[in-house]
Amino acid sequence: MALGSAKKQSKVHDRSVYVLFSLIQAVKETNDVNARLVNELNRAQQDYEKIRGDVRGELHEIRKELQGFKQAVGVVISGGNASNVTEIKNNVFDLKLDMRMLKEYMVGRKGC
């Protein structure tokens, strides 16, 4: 009978060791997955910061163009000539083009 009891204890011990090693393996795999997720989140944050910087740069350029447009309009209102009107038309065209390109850029980035 002692031999049967020893076999049962051995089987229980083997199962306990197996369960313990399985748990350790599961924890290691979970840690690996978490590390990969952290890396992906860091990359996504870097991408976001780059896009944000790009958009800020574009907006800065648009603001500068708007300021030039306001100045040109002020010149025409205060008695400018035909070349000022042409300059305004060119500024409006450039501004519309910049806005369209910025919109396309942002729509393209959302799709990524």
PDB file of C-alpha atoms in Angstrom:
ATOM      1  CA  MET A   1       0.000   0.000   0.000  1.00  0.00           C
ATOM      2  CA  ALA A   2       2.836   2.384   0.688  1.00  0.00           C
ATOM      3  CA  LEU A   3       3.990   1.917  -2.890  1.00  0.00           C
ATOM      4  CA  GLY A   4       0.562   2.932  -4.262  1.00  0.00           C
ATOM      5  CA  SER A   5       0.504   5.965  -2.026  1.00  0.00           C
ATOM      6  CA  ALA A   6       3.971   6.982  -3.202  1.00  0.00           C
ATOM      7  CA  LYS A   7       2.842   6.685  -6.849  1.00  0.00           C
ATOM      8  CA  LYS A   8      -0.179   8.901  -6.165  1.00  0.00           C
ATOM      9  CA  GLN A   9       2.010  11.471  -4.453  1.00  0.00           C
ATOM     10  CA  SER A  10       4.455  11.346  -7.350  1.00  0.00           C
ATOM     11  CA  LYS A  11       1.652  11.910  -9.887  1.00  0.00           C
ATOM     12  CA  VAL A  12       0.258  14.800  -7.855  1.00  0.00           C
ATOM     13  CA  HIS A  13       3.742  16.261  -7.563  1.00  0.00           C
ATOM     14  CA  ASP A  14       4.327  15.843 -11.327  1.00  0.00           C
ATOM     15  CA  ARG A  15       1.013  17.583 -12.090  1.00  0.00           C
ATOM     16  CA  SER A  16       1.817  20.376  -9.647  1.00  0.00           C
ATOM     17  CA  VAL A  17       5.216  20.903 -11.245  1.00  0.00           C
ATOM     18  CA  TYR A  18       3.648  20.841 -14.718  1.00  0.00           C
ATOM     19  CA  VAL A  19       1.011  23.389 -13.688  1.00  0.00           C
ATOM     20  CA  LEU A  20       3.675  25.580 -12.101  1.00  0.00           C
ATOM     21  CA  PHE A  21       5.857  25.495 -15.222  1.00  0.00           C
ATOM     22  CA  SER A  22       2.796  26.144 -17.396  1.00  0.00           C
ATOM     23  CA  LEU A  23       1.958  29.196 -15.303  1.00  0.00           C
ATOM     24  CA  ILE A  24       5.538  30.449 -15.524  1.00  0.00           C
ATOM     25  CA  GLN A  25       5.474  29.990 -19.305  1.00  0.00           C
ATOM     26  CA  ALA A  26       2.141  31.827 -19.552  1.00  0.00           C
ATOM     27  CA  VAL A  27       3.540  34.731 -17.517  1.00  0.00           C
ATOM     28  CA  LYS A  28       6.619  34.893 -19.764  1.00  0.00           C
ATOM     29  CA  GLU A  29       4.453  34.920 -22.892  1.00  0.00           C
ATOM     30  CA  THR A  30       2.224  37.609 -21.390  1.00  0.00           C
ATOM     31  CA  ASN A  31       5.276  39.713 -20.572  1.00  0.00           C
ATOM     32  CA  ASP A  32       6.556  39.293 -24.137  1.00  0.00           C
ATOM     33  CA  VAL A  33       3.206  40.361 -25.573  1.00  0.00           C
ATOM     34  CA  ASN A  34       3.078  43.343 -23.212  1.00  0.00           C
ATOM     35  CA  ALA A  35       6.595  44.386 -24.249  1.00  0.00           C
ATOM     36  CA  ARG A  36       5.602  44.228 -27.937  1.00  0.00           C
ATOM     37  CA  LEU A  37       2.485  46.286 -27.229  1.00  0.00           C
ATOM     38  CA  VAL A  38       4.528  48.902 -25.384  1.00  0.00           C
ATOM     39  CA  ASN A  39       6.919  49.099 -28.356  1.00  0.00           C
ATOM     40  CA  GLU A  40       4.010  49.498 -30.772  1.00  0.00           C
ATOM     41  CA  LEU A  41       2.467  52.196 -28.594  1.00  0.00           C
ATOM     42  CA  ASN A  42       5.780  54.045 -28.469  1.00  0.00           C
ATOM     43  CA  ARG A  43       6.076  53.891 -32.265  1.00  0.00           C
ATOM     44  CA  ALA A  44       2.491  55.107 -32.633  1.00  0.00           C
ATOM     45  CA  GLN A  45       3.226  57.998 -30.258  1.00  0.00           C
ATOM     46  CA  GLN A  46       6.298  58.943 -32.306  1.00  0.00           C
ATOM     47  CA  ASP A  47       4.254  58.797 -35.529  1.00  0.00           C
ATOM     48  CA  TYR A  48       1.595  60.962 -33.921  1.00  0.00           C
ATOM     49  CA  GLU A  49       4.164  63.530 -32.800  1.00  0.00           C
ATOM     50  CA  LYS A  50       5.672  63.656 -36.311  1.00  0.00           C
ATOM     51  CA  ILE A  51       2.268  64.108 -37.943  1.00  0.00           C
ATOM     52  CA  ARG A  52       1.368  66.745 -35.381  1.00  0.00           C
ATOM     53  CA  GLY A  53       4.587  68.615 -36.145  1.00  0.00           C
ATOM     54  CA  ASP A  54       3.957  68.356 -39.891  1.00  0.00           C
ATOM     55  CA  VAL A  55       0.431  69.706 -39.510  1.00  0.00           C
ATOM     56  CA  ARG A  56       1.622  72.529 -37.259  1.00  0.00           C
ATOM     57  CA  GLY A  57       4.212  73.451 -39.883  1.00  0.00           C
ATOM     58  CA  GLU A  58       1.564  73.476 -42.598  1.00  0.00           C
ATOM     59  CA  LEU A  59      -0.749  75.584 -40.450  1.00  0.00           C
ATOM     60  CA  HIS A  60       2.072  78.024 -39.770  1.00  0.00           C
ATOM     61  CA  GLU A  61       2.645  78.398 -43.510  1.00  0.00           C
ATOM     62  CA  ILE A  62      -1.081  78.927 -44.090  1.00  0.00           C
ATOM     63  CA  ARG A  63      -1.177  81.585 -41.367  1.00  0.00           C
ATOM     64  CA  LYS A  64       1.729  83.388 -43.025  1.00  0.00           C
ATOM     65  CA  GLU A  65      -0.090  83.302 -46.351  1.00  0.00           C
ATOM     66  CA  LEU A  66      -3.265  84.590 -44.730  1.00  0.00           C
ATOM     67  CA  GLN A  67      -1.312  87.439 -43.193  1.00  0.00           C
ATOM     68  CA  GLY A  68       0.088  88.297 -46.625  1.00  0.00           C
ATOM     69  CA  PHE A  69      -3.411  88.076 -48.053  1.00  0.00           C
ATOM     70  CA  LYS A  70      -4.747  90.457 -45.391  1.00  0.00           C
ATOM     71  CA  GLN A  71      -1.965  92.904 -46.134  1.00  0.00           C
ATOM     72  CA  ALA A  72      -2.639  92.732 -49.875  1.00  0.00           C
ATOM     73  CA  VAL A  73      -6.358  93.307 -49.301  1.00  0.00           C
ATOM     74  CA  GLY A  74      -5.490  96.286 -47.118  1.00  0.00           C
ATOM     75  CA  VAL A  75      -3.360  97.749 -49.910  1.00  0.00           C
ATOM     76  CA  VAL A  76      -6.178  97.380 -52.462  1.00  0.00           C
ATOM     77  CA  ILE A  77      -8.747  98.864 -50.090  1.00  0.00           C
ATOM     78  CA  SER A  78      -6.505 101.833 -49.418  1.00  0.00           C
ATOM     79  CA  GLY A  79      -6.130 102.593 -53.130  1.00  0.00           C
ATOM     80  CA  GLY A  80      -3.961  99.876 -54.649  1.00  0.00           C
ATOM     81  CA  ASN A  81      -3.603  99.133 -58.349  1.00  0.00           C
ATOM     82  CA  ALA A  82      -4.346  96.198 -60.680  1.00  0.00           C
ATOM     83  CA  SER A  83      -1.132  94.351 -59.836  1.00  0.00           C
ATOM     84  CA  ASN A  84      -2.288  94.209 -56.206  1.00  0.00           C
ATOM     85  CA  VAL A  85      -5.546  92.595 -57.307  1.00  0.00           C
ATOM     86  CA  THR A  86      -3.574  90.005 -59.291  1.00  0.00           C
ATOM     87  CA  GLU A  87      -1.426  89.360 -56.229  1.00  0.00           C
ATOM     88  CA  ILE A  88      -4.550  88.819 -54.132  1.00  0.00           C
ATOM     89  CA  LYS A  89      -5.959  86.366 -56.686  1.00  0.00           C
ATOM     90  CA  ASN A  90      -2.656  84.471 -56.680  1.00  0.00           C
ATOM     91  CA  ASN A  91      -2.589  84.405 -52.878  1.00  0.00           C
ATOM     92  CA  VAL A  92      -6.162  83.098 -52.739  1.00  0.00           C
ATOM     93  CA  PHE A  93      -5.324  80.405 -55.291  1.00  0.00           C
ATOM     94  CA  ASP A  94      -2.180  79.387 -53.352  1.00  0.00           C
ATOM     95  CA  LEU A  95      -4.115  79.330 -50.099  1.00  0.00           C
ATOM     96  CA  LYS A  96      -6.876  77.153 -51.563  1.00  0.00           C
ATOM     97  CA  LEU A  97      -4.255  74.801 -52.981  1.00  0.00           C
ATOM     98  CA  ASP A  98      -2.462  74.578 -49.619  1.00  0.00           C
ATOM     99  CA  MET A  99      -5.725  73.910 -47.786  1.00  0.00           C
ATOM    100  CA  ARG A 100      -6.678  71.170 -50.258  1.00  0.00           C
ATOM    101  CA  MET A 101      -3.244  69.542 -49.964  1.00  0.00           C
ATOM    102  CA  LEU A 102      -3.423  69.693 -46.156  1.00  0.00           C
ATOM    103  CA  LYS A 103      -6.891  68.136 -46.213  1.00  0.00           C
ATOM    104  CA  GLU A 104      -5.718  65.340 -48.538  1.00  0.00           C
ATOM    105  CA  TYR A 105      -2.692  64.760 -46.312  1.00  0.00           C
ATOM    106  CA  MET A 106      -4.857  64.475 -43.208  1.00  0.00           C
ATOM    107  CA  VAL A 107      -7.370  62.163 -44.918  1.00  0.00           C
ATOM    108  CA  GLY A 108      -4.493  60.003 -46.149  1.00  0.00           C
ATOM    109  CA  ARG A 109      -3.004  59.793 -42.635  1.00  0.00           C
ATOM    110  CA  LYS A 110      -6.334  58.704 -41.142  1.00  0.00           C
ATOM    111  CA  GLY A 111      -6.404  55.783 -43.562  1.00  0.00           C
ATOM    112  CA  CYS A 112      -3.046  54.448 -42.303  1.00  0.00           C
TER     113      CYS A 112
END
